[in-house]
PDB file of C-alpha atoms in Angstrom:
ATOM      1  CA  MET A  26      77.684 -40.842 -18.869  1.00  0.00           C
ATOM      2  CA  ARG A  27      75.594 -38.978 -16.322  1.00  0.00           C
ATOM      3  CA  GLU A  28      78.721 -38.394 -14.241  1.00  0.00           C
ATOM      4  CA  VAL A  29      80.545 -37.179 -17.355  1.00  0.00           C
ATOM      5  CA  ARG A  30      77.726 -34.736 -18.127  1.00  0.00           C
ATOM      6  CA  PHE A  31      77.764 -33.504 -14.543  1.00  0.00           C
ATOM      7  CA  ARG A  32      81.444 -32.631 -14.868  1.00  0.00           C
ATOM      8  CA  LEU A  33      80.860 -31.030 -18.256  1.00  0.00           C
ATOM      9  CA  ASN A  34      77.970 -28.957 -16.930  1.00  0.00           C
ATOM     10  CA  ASN A  35      80.207 -27.565 -14.190  1.00  0.00           C
ATOM     11  CA  LEU A  36      82.680 -26.479 -16.873  1.00  0.00           C
ATOM     12  CA  LEU A  37      80.034 -25.172 -19.252  1.00  0.00           C
ATOM     13  CA  VAL A  38      78.264 -23.063 -16.639  1.00  0.00           C
ATOM     14  CA  LYS A  39      81.486 -21.092 -16.198  1.00  0.00           C
ATOM     15  CA  THR A  40      81.338 -20.104 -19.877  1.00  0.00           C
ATOM     16  CA  ILE A  41      77.942 -18.363 -19.577  1.00  0.00           C
ATOM     17  CA  PRO A  42      78.447 -14.649 -20.357  1.00  0.00           C
ATOM     18  CA  LYS A  43      76.884 -12.166 -17.963  1.00  0.00           C
ATOM     19  CA  LYS A  44      74.843 -10.740 -20.828  1.00  0.00           C
ATOM     20  CA  THR A  45      73.339 -14.167 -21.569  1.00  0.00           C
ATOM     21  CA  LEU A  46      72.616 -14.760 -17.894  1.00  0.00           C
ATOM     22  CA  GLU A  47      70.715 -11.487 -17.629  1.00  0.00           C
ATOM     23  CA  GLU A  48      68.885 -11.930 -20.945  1.00  0.00           C
ATOM     24  CA  CYS A  49      67.750 -15.449 -20.107  1.00  0.00           C
ATOM     25  CA  GLY A  50      66.904 -14.341 -16.564  1.00  0.00           C
ATOM     26  CA  ARG A  51      64.533 -11.739 -18.002  1.00  0.00           C
ATOM     27  CA  ILE A  52      62.962 -14.234 -20.391  1.00  0.00           C
ATOM     28  CA  LEU A  53      62.218 -16.713 -17.593  1.00  0.00           C
ATOM     29  CA  GLY A  54      61.209 -14.033 -15.079  1.00  0.00           C
ATOM     30  CA  PHE A  55      64.161 -14.353 -12.706  1.00  0.00           C
ATOM     31  CA  PHE A  56      65.792 -10.999 -13.447  1.00  0.00           C
ATOM     32  CA  ARG A  57      64.106  -8.019 -11.824  1.00  0.00           C
ATOM     33  CA  LYS A  58      65.467  -4.538 -11.081  1.00  0.00           C
ATOM     34  CA  GLY A  59      68.982  -5.555 -12.021  1.00  0.00           C
ATOM     35  CA  THR A  60      69.049  -8.625  -9.738  1.00  0.00           C
ATOM     36  CA  LEU A  61      68.370 -12.324 -10.168  1.00  0.00           C
ATOM     37  CA  PHE A  62      65.681 -13.622  -7.788  1.00  0.00           C
ATOM     38  CA  PHE A  63      65.029 -17.329  -7.132  1.00  0.00           C
ATOM     39  CA  ASP A  64      62.314 -18.934  -5.040  1.00  0.00           C
ATOM     40  CA  SER A  65      64.447 -22.025  -4.491  1.00  0.00           C
ATOM     41  CA  GLU A  66      67.946 -23.298  -5.173  1.00  0.00           C
ATOM     42  CA  ASP A  67      66.547 -25.659  -7.813  1.00  0.00           C
ATOM     43  CA  GLU A  68      65.406 -22.688  -9.894  1.00  0.00           C
ATOM     44  CA  THR A  69      69.039 -21.770 -10.501  1.00  0.00           C
ATOM     45  CA  ALA A  70      69.392 -25.077 -12.378  1.00  0.00           C
ATOM     46  CA  LEU A  71      66.486 -24.049 -14.617  1.00  0.00           C
ATOM     47  CA  LEU A  72      68.221 -20.809 -15.538  1.00  0.00           C
ATOM     48  CA  MET A  73      71.662 -22.347 -16.073  1.00  0.00           C
ATOM     49  CA  ASP A  74      70.249 -25.084 -18.288  1.00  0.00           C
ATOM     50  CA  TYR A  75      68.299 -22.542 -20.325  1.00  0.00           C
ATOM     51  CA  CYS A  76      71.396 -20.349 -20.725  1.00  0.00           C
ATOM     52  CA  LEU A  77      73.528 -23.239 -21.980  1.00  0.00           C
ATOM     53  CA  TYR A  78      71.094 -24.085 -24.761  1.00  0.00           C
ATOM     54  CA  TYR A  79      69.950 -20.547 -25.563  1.00  0.00           C
ATOM     55  CA  PRO A  80      70.918 -19.657 -29.165  1.00  0.00           C
ATOM     56  CA  GLN A  81      73.453 -16.852 -29.402  1.00  0.00           C
ATOM     57  CA  PRO A  82      73.268 -14.183 -32.159  1.00  0.00           C
ATOM     58  CA  ASP A  83      75.100 -16.514 -34.557  1.00  0.00           C
ATOM     59  CA  GLY A  84      72.512 -19.248 -33.932  1.00  0.00           C
ATOM     60  CA  ARG A  85      74.860 -21.501 -31.968  1.00  0.00           C
ATOM     61  CA  ASN A  86      74.461 -22.242 -28.273  1.00  0.00           C
ATOM     62  CA  LEU A  87      77.197 -22.473 -25.640  1.00  0.00           C
ATOM     63  CA  ILE A  88      77.378 -26.277 -25.953  1.00  0.00           C
ATOM     64  CA  THR A  89      78.225 -26.044 -29.659  1.00  0.00           C
ATOM     65  CA  ARG A  90      80.705 -23.222 -29.081  1.00  0.00           C
ATOM     66  CA  TYR A  91      82.510 -25.169 -26.357  1.00  0.00           C
ATOM     67  CA  LEU A  92      82.703 -28.254 -28.571  1.00  0.00           C
ATOM     68  CA  GLU A  93      84.274 -26.186 -31.360  1.00  0.00           C
ATOM     69  CA  LYS A  94      86.725 -24.242 -29.195  1.00  0.00           C
ATOM     70  CA  SER A  95      87.717 -26.887 -26.619  1.00  0.00           C
ATOM     71  CA  PRO A  96      86.992 -30.310 -28.130  1.00  0.00           C
ATOM     72  CA  PRO A  97      87.777 -33.297 -25.896  1.00  0.00           C
ATOM     73  CA  PRO A  98      89.932 -36.136 -27.291  1.00  0.00           C
ATOM     74  CA  PRO A  99      88.249 -38.036 -30.148  1.00  0.00           C
ATOM     75  CA  GLY A 100      86.489 -41.171 -28.932  1.00  0.00           C
ATOM     76  CA  SER A 101      86.391 -40.028 -25.297  1.00  0.00           C
ATOM     77  CA  ASP A 102      83.281 -40.151 -23.116  1.00  0.00           C
ATOM     78  CA  GLU A 103      83.410 -36.352 -22.937  1.00  0.00           C
ATOM     79  CA  MET A 104      83.314 -36.050 -26.722  1.00  0.00           C
ATOM     80  CA  ALA A 105      80.396 -38.486 -26.967  1.00  0.00           C
ATOM     81  CA  ALA A 106      78.486 -36.640 -24.237  1.00  0.00           C
ATOM     82  CA  LEU A 107      78.985 -33.214 -25.841  1.00  0.00           C
ATOM     83  CA  GLN A 108      77.939 -34.470 -29.248  1.00  0.00           C
ATOM     84  CA  GLU A 109      74.757 -35.923 -27.766  1.00  0.00           C
ATOM     85  CA  MET A 110      74.090 -32.690 -25.901  1.00  0.00           C
ATOM     86  CA  THR A 111      74.094 -30.775 -29.187  1.00  0.00           C
ATOM     87  CA  HIS A 112      70.876 -32.651 -30.055  1.00  0.00           C
ATOM     88  CA  ALA A 113      69.125 -31.915 -26.749  1.00  0.00           C
ATOM     89  CA  TYR A 114      65.663 -30.343 -26.655  1.00  0.00           C
ATOM     90  CA  TYR A 115      63.146 -29.245 -24.043  1.00  0.00           C
ATOM     91  CA  SER A 116      59.722 -30.867 -24.065  1.00  0.00           C
ATOM     92  CA  LEU A 117      56.578 -31.928 -22.257  1.00  0.00           C
ATOM     93  CA  LEU A 118      56.401 -35.621 -21.382  1.00  0.00           C
ATOM     94  CA  GLN A 119      53.829 -38.053 -20.024  1.00  0.00           C
ATOM     95  CA  VAL A 120      54.889 -41.249 -18.224  1.00  0.00           C
ATOM     96  CA  LEU A 121      53.416 -44.326 -19.906  1.00  0.00           C
ATOM     97  CA  GLY A 122      55.153 -47.049 -17.921  1.00  0.00           C
ATOM     98  CA  VAL A 123      57.691 -47.513 -15.132  1.00  0.00           C
ATOM     99  CA  GLU A 124      60.570 -49.964 -14.703  1.00  0.00           C
ATOM    100  CA  ARG A 125      61.730 -49.653 -11.107  1.00  0.00           C
ATOM    101  CA  GLY A 126      65.436 -49.095 -10.798  1.00  0.00           C
ATOM    102  CA  VAL A 127      65.824 -48.490 -14.530  1.00  0.00           C
ATOM    103  CA  GLY A 128      63.674 -45.676 -15.898  1.00  0.00           C
ATOM    104  CA  VAL A 129      60.368 -44.793 -17.532  1.00  0.00           C
ATOM    105  CA  SER A 130      58.709 -45.051 -20.926  1.00  0.00           C
ATOM    106  CA  VAL A 131      57.281 -41.721 -22.004  1.00  0.00           C
ATOM    107  CA  ARG A 132      55.257 -40.012 -24.684  1.00  0.00           C
ATOM    108  CA  ASP A 133      56.510 -36.687 -25.977  1.00  0.00           C
ATOM    109  CA  LEU A 134      53.337 -34.614 -26.139  1.00  0.00           C
ATOM    110  CA  LEU A 135      54.878 -32.037 -28.456  1.00  0.00           C
ATOM    111  CA  ARG A 136      56.628 -34.329 -30.919  1.00  0.00           C
ATOM    112  CA  GLY A 137      54.179 -37.230 -30.844  1.00  0.00           C
ATOM    113  CA  GLU A 138      56.948 -39.747 -30.151  1.00  0.00           C
ATOM    114  CA  THR A 139      57.477 -42.410 -27.518  1.00  0.00           C
ATOM    115  CA  GLY A 140      60.762 -43.434 -25.964  1.00  0.00           C
ATOM    116  CA  PHE A 141      62.461 -44.809 -22.869  1.00  0.00           C
ATOM    117  CA  ILE A 142      64.277 -42.548 -20.406  1.00  0.00           C
ATOM    118  CA  VAL A 143      67.069 -44.253 -18.483  1.00  0.00           C
ATOM    119  CA  ASP A 144      66.930 -42.615 -15.055  1.00  0.00           C
ATOM    120  CA  VAL A 145      67.284 -44.811 -11.981  1.00  0.00           C
ATOM    121  CA  GLY A 146      66.077 -42.189  -9.512  1.00  0.00           C
ATOM    122  CA  PHE A 147      63.008 -41.228 -11.532  1.00  0.00           C
ATOM    123  CA  GLY A 148      62.273 -44.894 -12.209  1.00  0.00           C
ATOM    124  CA  ASP A 149      62.027 -45.417  -8.450  1.00  0.00           C
ATOM    125  CA  THR A 150      59.600 -42.547  -7.855  1.00  0.00           C
ATOM    126  CA  ALA A 151      57.563 -42.159 -11.052  1.00  0.00           C
ATOM    127  CA  ARG A 152      53.948 -43.170 -11.534  1.00  0.00           C
ATOM    128  CA  ARG A 153      51.966 -43.721 -14.711  1.00  0.00           C
ATOM    129  CA  HIS A 154      50.230 -40.673 -16.177  1.00  0.00           C
ATOM    130  CA  MET A 155      52.591 -38.262 -14.401  1.00  0.00           C
ATOM    131  CA  MET A 156      53.684 -35.357 -16.521  1.00  0.00           C
ATOM    132  CA  MET A 157      56.899 -33.401 -16.484  1.00  0.00           C
ATOM    133  CA  ALA A 158      58.748 -30.772 -18.466  1.00  0.00           C
ATOM    134  CA  THR A 159      62.445 -31.400 -18.922  1.00  0.00           C
ATOM    135  CA  ARG A 160      65.360 -31.273 -21.301  1.00  0.00           C
ATOM    136  CA  ILE A 161      65.909 -34.516 -23.141  1.00  0.00           C
ATOM    137  CA  ILE A 162      69.253 -35.756 -24.447  1.00  0.00           C
ATOM    138  CA  PRO A 163      68.731 -38.461 -27.072  1.00  0.00           C
ATOM    139  CA  THR A 164      71.284 -41.242 -27.440  1.00  0.00           C
ATOM    140  CA  GLU A 165      71.406 -43.999 -30.020  1.00  0.00           C
ATOM    141  CA  ASP A 166      69.469 -46.473 -27.875  1.00  0.00           C
ATOM    142  CA  PHE A 167      67.509 -44.479 -25.286  1.00  0.00           C
ATOM    143  CA  LEU A 168      66.796 -41.050 -23.835  1.00  0.00           C
ATOM    144  CA  MET A 169      68.371 -39.279 -20.872  1.00  0.00           C
ATOM    145  CA  THR A 170      67.178 -36.292 -18.893  1.00  0.00           C
ATOM    146  CA  GLY A 171      69.389 -33.244 -19.092  1.00  0.00           C
ATOM    147  CA  GLY A 172      68.354 -31.811 -15.749  1.00  0.00           C
ATOM    148  CA  ALA A 173      66.119 -28.856 -14.879  1.00  0.00           C
ATOM    149  CA  ALA A 174      62.968 -30.985 -14.768  1.00  0.00           C
ATOM    150  CA  LEU A 175      59.649 -29.577 -13.572  1.00  0.00           C
ATOM    151  CA  PRO A 176      56.501 -31.457 -12.556  1.00  0.00           C
ATOM    152  CA  VAL A 177      53.331 -30.521 -14.410  1.00  0.00           C
ATOM    153  CA  ASP A 178      49.930 -30.572 -12.715  1.00  0.00           C
ATOM    154  CA  ALA A 179      46.502 -29.773 -14.167  1.00  0.00           C
ATOM    155  CA  SER A 180      46.878 -26.036 -13.557  1.00  0.00           C
ATOM    156  CA  ALA A 181      50.292 -25.880 -15.230  1.00  0.00           C
ATOM    157  CA  ALA A 182      49.057 -28.059 -18.107  1.00  0.00           C
ATOM    158  CA  GLU A 183      46.175 -25.712 -18.769  1.00  0.00           C
ATOM    159  CA  ARG A 184      48.490 -22.678 -18.735  1.00  0.00           C
ATOM    160  CA  ILE A 185      50.881 -24.380 -21.131  1.00  0.00           C
ATOM    161  CA  SER A 186      48.056 -25.406 -23.465  1.00  0.00           C
ATOM    162  CA  LYS A 187      46.661 -21.877 -23.619  1.00  0.00           C
ATOM    163  CA  GLU A 188      50.081 -20.332 -24.213  1.00  0.00           C
ATOM    164  CA  LEU A 189      50.940 -22.813 -26.969  1.00  0.00           C
ATOM    165  CA  MET A 190      47.701 -21.961 -28.742  1.00  0.00           C
ATOM    166  CA  ARG A 191      48.105 -18.203 -28.203  1.00  0.00           C
ATOM    167  CA  THR A 192      51.650 -18.078 -29.531  1.00  0.00           C
ATOM    168  CA  GLY A 193      51.045 -20.324 -32.541  1.00  0.00           C
ATOM    169  CA  TYR A 194      52.868 -23.395 -31.226  1.00  0.00           C
ATOM    170  CA  ASN A 195      49.906 -25.772 -31.534  1.00  0.00           C
ATOM    171  CA  PRO A 196      51.382 -29.312 -31.606  1.00  0.00           C
ATOM    172  CA  GLU A 197      48.635 -30.425 -33.989  1.00  0.00           C
ATOM    173  CA  ALA A 198      49.649 -27.833 -36.572  1.00  0.00           C
ATOM    174  CA  LEU A 199      53.412 -27.488 -36.038  1.00  0.00           C
ATOM    175  CA  ASP A 200      56.199 -29.999 -36.670  1.00  0.00           C
ATOM    176  CA  PHE A 201      58.326 -29.742 -33.537  1.00  0.00           C
ATOM    177  CA  LYS A 202      61.037 -31.835 -35.182  1.00  0.00           C
ATOM    178  CA  ARG A 203      61.709 -28.992 -37.615  1.00  0.00           C
ATOM    179  CA  ILE A 204      61.483 -25.887 -35.430  1.00  0.00           C
ATOM    180  CA  THR A 205      64.486 -23.569 -35.304  1.00  0.00           C
ATOM    181  CA  PRO A 206      66.747 -23.270 -32.231  1.00  0.00           C
ATOM    182  CA  ARG A 207      65.171 -19.886 -31.513  1.00  0.00           C
ATOM    183  CA  GLN A 208      61.661 -21.363 -31.656  1.00  0.00           C
ATOM    184  CA  GLU A 209      62.723 -24.263 -29.444  1.00  0.00           C
ATOM    185  CA  ALA A 210      64.040 -21.780 -26.876  1.00  0.00           C
ATOM    186  CA  GLU A 211      60.751 -19.863 -27.005  1.00  0.00           C
ATOM    187  CA  VAL A 212      58.761 -23.047 -26.367  1.00  0.00           C
ATOM    188  CA  ALA A 213      61.064 -24.001 -23.477  1.00  0.00           C
ATOM    189  CA  ALA A 214      60.639 -20.555 -21.919  1.00  0.00           C
ATOM    190  CA  LEU A 215      56.870 -20.737 -22.356  1.00  0.00           C
ATOM    191  CA  ILE A 216      56.700 -24.089 -20.551  1.00  0.00           C
ATOM    192  CA  ILE A 217      59.054 -23.025 -17.759  1.00  0.00           C
ATOM    193  CA  ARG A 218      57.186 -19.764 -17.102  1.00  0.00           C
ATOM    194  CA  ALA A 219      53.841 -21.578 -17.032  1.00  0.00           C
ATOM    195  CA  CYS A 220      55.147 -24.170 -14.578  1.00  0.00           C
ATOM    196  CA  ARG A 221      56.707 -21.518 -12.345  1.00  0.00           C
ATOM    197  CA  SER A 222      53.520 -19.452 -12.293  1.00  0.00           C
ATOM    198  CA  ALA A 223      51.645 -22.580 -11.205  1.00  0.00           C
ATOM    199  CA  GLY A 224      54.140 -23.137  -8.359  1.00  0.00           C
ATOM    200  CA  MET A 225      55.709 -26.267  -9.838  1.00  0.00           C
ATOM    201  CA  SER A 226      59.286 -25.325  -8.977  1.00  0.00           C
ATOM    202  CA  SER A 227      58.441 -25.882  -5.297  1.00  0.00           C
ATOM    203  CA  HIS A 228      57.636 -29.556  -6.004  1.00  0.00           C
ATOM    204  CA  ILE A 229      61.152 -30.668  -6.955  1.00  0.00           C
ATOM    205  CA  ALA A 230      63.139 -33.208  -4.936  1.00  0.00           C
ATOM    206  CA  TYR A 231      66.212 -35.265  -5.761  1.00  0.00           C
ATOM    207  CA  ALA A 232      67.580 -38.505  -4.345  1.00  0.00           C
ATOM    208  CA  GLU A 233      70.659 -40.585  -5.021  1.00  0.00           C
ATOM    209  CA  PRO A 234      69.680 -43.811  -6.826  1.00  0.00           C
ATOM    210  CA  LYS A 235      71.564 -45.957  -4.267  1.00  0.00           C
ATOM    211  CA  SER A 236      70.007 -44.223  -1.274  1.00  0.00           C
ATOM    212  CA  HIS A 237      68.257 -46.606   1.128  1.00  0.00           C
ATOM    213  CA  ALA A 238      65.675 -43.987   2.001  1.00  0.00           C
ATOM    214  CA  ARG A 239      62.717 -43.796  -0.360  1.00  0.00           C
ATOM    215  CA  PRO A 240      62.047 -40.139  -1.130  1.00  0.00           C
ATOM    216  CA  THR A 241      58.627 -38.689  -1.551  1.00  0.00           C
ATOM    217  CA  PRO A 242      57.887 -38.790  -5.288  1.00  0.00           C
ATOM    218  CA  ILE A 243      58.650 -35.506  -6.998  1.00  0.00           C
ATOM    219  CA  GLY A 244      55.353 -33.701  -6.843  1.00  0.00           C
ATOM    220  CA  SER A 245      53.690 -37.065  -7.383  1.00  0.00           C
ATOM    221  CA  GLU A 246      50.131 -36.015  -6.744  1.00  0.00           C
ATOM    222  CA  ALA A 247      50.631 -32.562  -8.229  1.00  0.00           C
ATOM    223  CA  ARG A 248      51.755 -34.030 -11.531  1.00  0.00           C
ATOM    224  CA  ARG A 249      48.621 -36.082 -12.149  1.00  0.00           C
ATOM    225  CA  ILE A 250      46.451 -34.892 -15.008  1.00  0.00           C
ATOM    226  CA  GLY A 251      42.731 -35.480 -14.613  1.00  0.00           C
ATOM    227  CA  ARG A 252      40.876 -37.261 -17.406  1.00  0.00           C
ATOM    228  CA  ASN A 253      38.634 -34.243 -17.917  1.00  0.00           C
ATOM    229  CA  ASP A 254      41.413 -31.641 -17.715  1.00  0.00           C
ATOM    230  CA  PRO A 255      42.544 -29.813 -20.885  1.00  0.00           C
ATOM    231  CA  CYS A 256      45.187 -31.816 -22.709  1.00  0.00           C
ATOM    232  CA  PRO A 257      48.582 -30.084 -22.296  1.00  0.00           C
ATOM    233  CA  CYS A 258      49.526 -30.820 -25.887  1.00  0.00           C
ATOM    234  CA  GLY A 259      47.507 -27.758 -26.890  1.00  0.00           C
ATOM    235  CA  SER A 260      44.843 -29.528 -28.944  1.00  0.00           C
ATOM    236  CA  GLY A 261      41.997 -27.908 -26.995  1.00  0.00           C
ATOM    237  CA  LYS A 262      40.488 -31.336 -26.296  1.00  0.00           C
ATOM    238  CA  LYS A 263      40.028 -33.023 -22.936  1.00  0.00           C
ATOM    239  CA  PHE A 264      42.939 -35.224 -21.845  1.00  0.00           C
ATOM    240  CA  LYS A 265      40.806 -38.408 -22.029  1.00  0.00           C
ATOM    241  CA  ALA A 266      39.887 -37.670 -25.658  1.00  0.00           C
ATOM    242  CA  CYS A 267      43.423 -36.820 -26.754  1.00  0.00           C
ATOM    243  CA  CYS A 268      46.786 -38.003 -25.396  1.00  0.00           C
ATOM    244  CA  GLY A 269      45.028 -39.792 -22.538  1.00  0.00           C
ATOM    245  CA  ARG A 270      43.674 -42.347 -24.999  1.00  0.00           C
ATOM    246  CA  ASN A 271      47.191 -43.577 -25.625  1.00  0.00           C
ATOM    247  CA  SER A 272      47.910 -44.279 -21.955  1.00  0.00           C
ATOM    248  CA  ALA A 273      44.641 -45.522 -20.552  1.00  0.00           C
TER     249      ALA A 273
END
């Protein structure tokens, strides 16, 4: 399914209108003086992912439009993948446990849910208590990452927490399962901008799951949240007195 989504993403990226690319580039801080600027190649993935799920004026994103205009054959892997992608969302996650060669169990700090992400590469490099921001694609039995992941360290977590509180997206007061597509895009942009301003996009690395070489964990030390750091869920409490209690 990951290979299917990779092929679909290559097709979907070609459907991004120039207007959407520029608008999303401005929102995330990539578009300046009429030009897109990136600090690394990986940042292009952040923008493309955001564009694909950004709600258009009619409220639909490019995934939904593609599914309506160019539906794959019923029952195909492509159809299943696209349908799952229509339920994708961007969030802030904390690693609770690791199964090497399989994936990680996580807590969604915005939605208050736990789940298991099937991701062989991340399962080989993750450590407990790490935090990351990424798009999640839910399936019937497990979760999958949709790409464009960013590590989250204490500095980024504090920025995210402050911005969530300032903009009214306090996880303790807002039901993230019921937010609109536009609100979800605003939260995603908030998280991405906070991570970029904290330098997190320079801590991304990828490795093939079957590679014999063990890569350096993706920002492994940078993604650790101290027990006395502000909890990134936006509660205003220390990590040890909030979400940290559930993973001690």
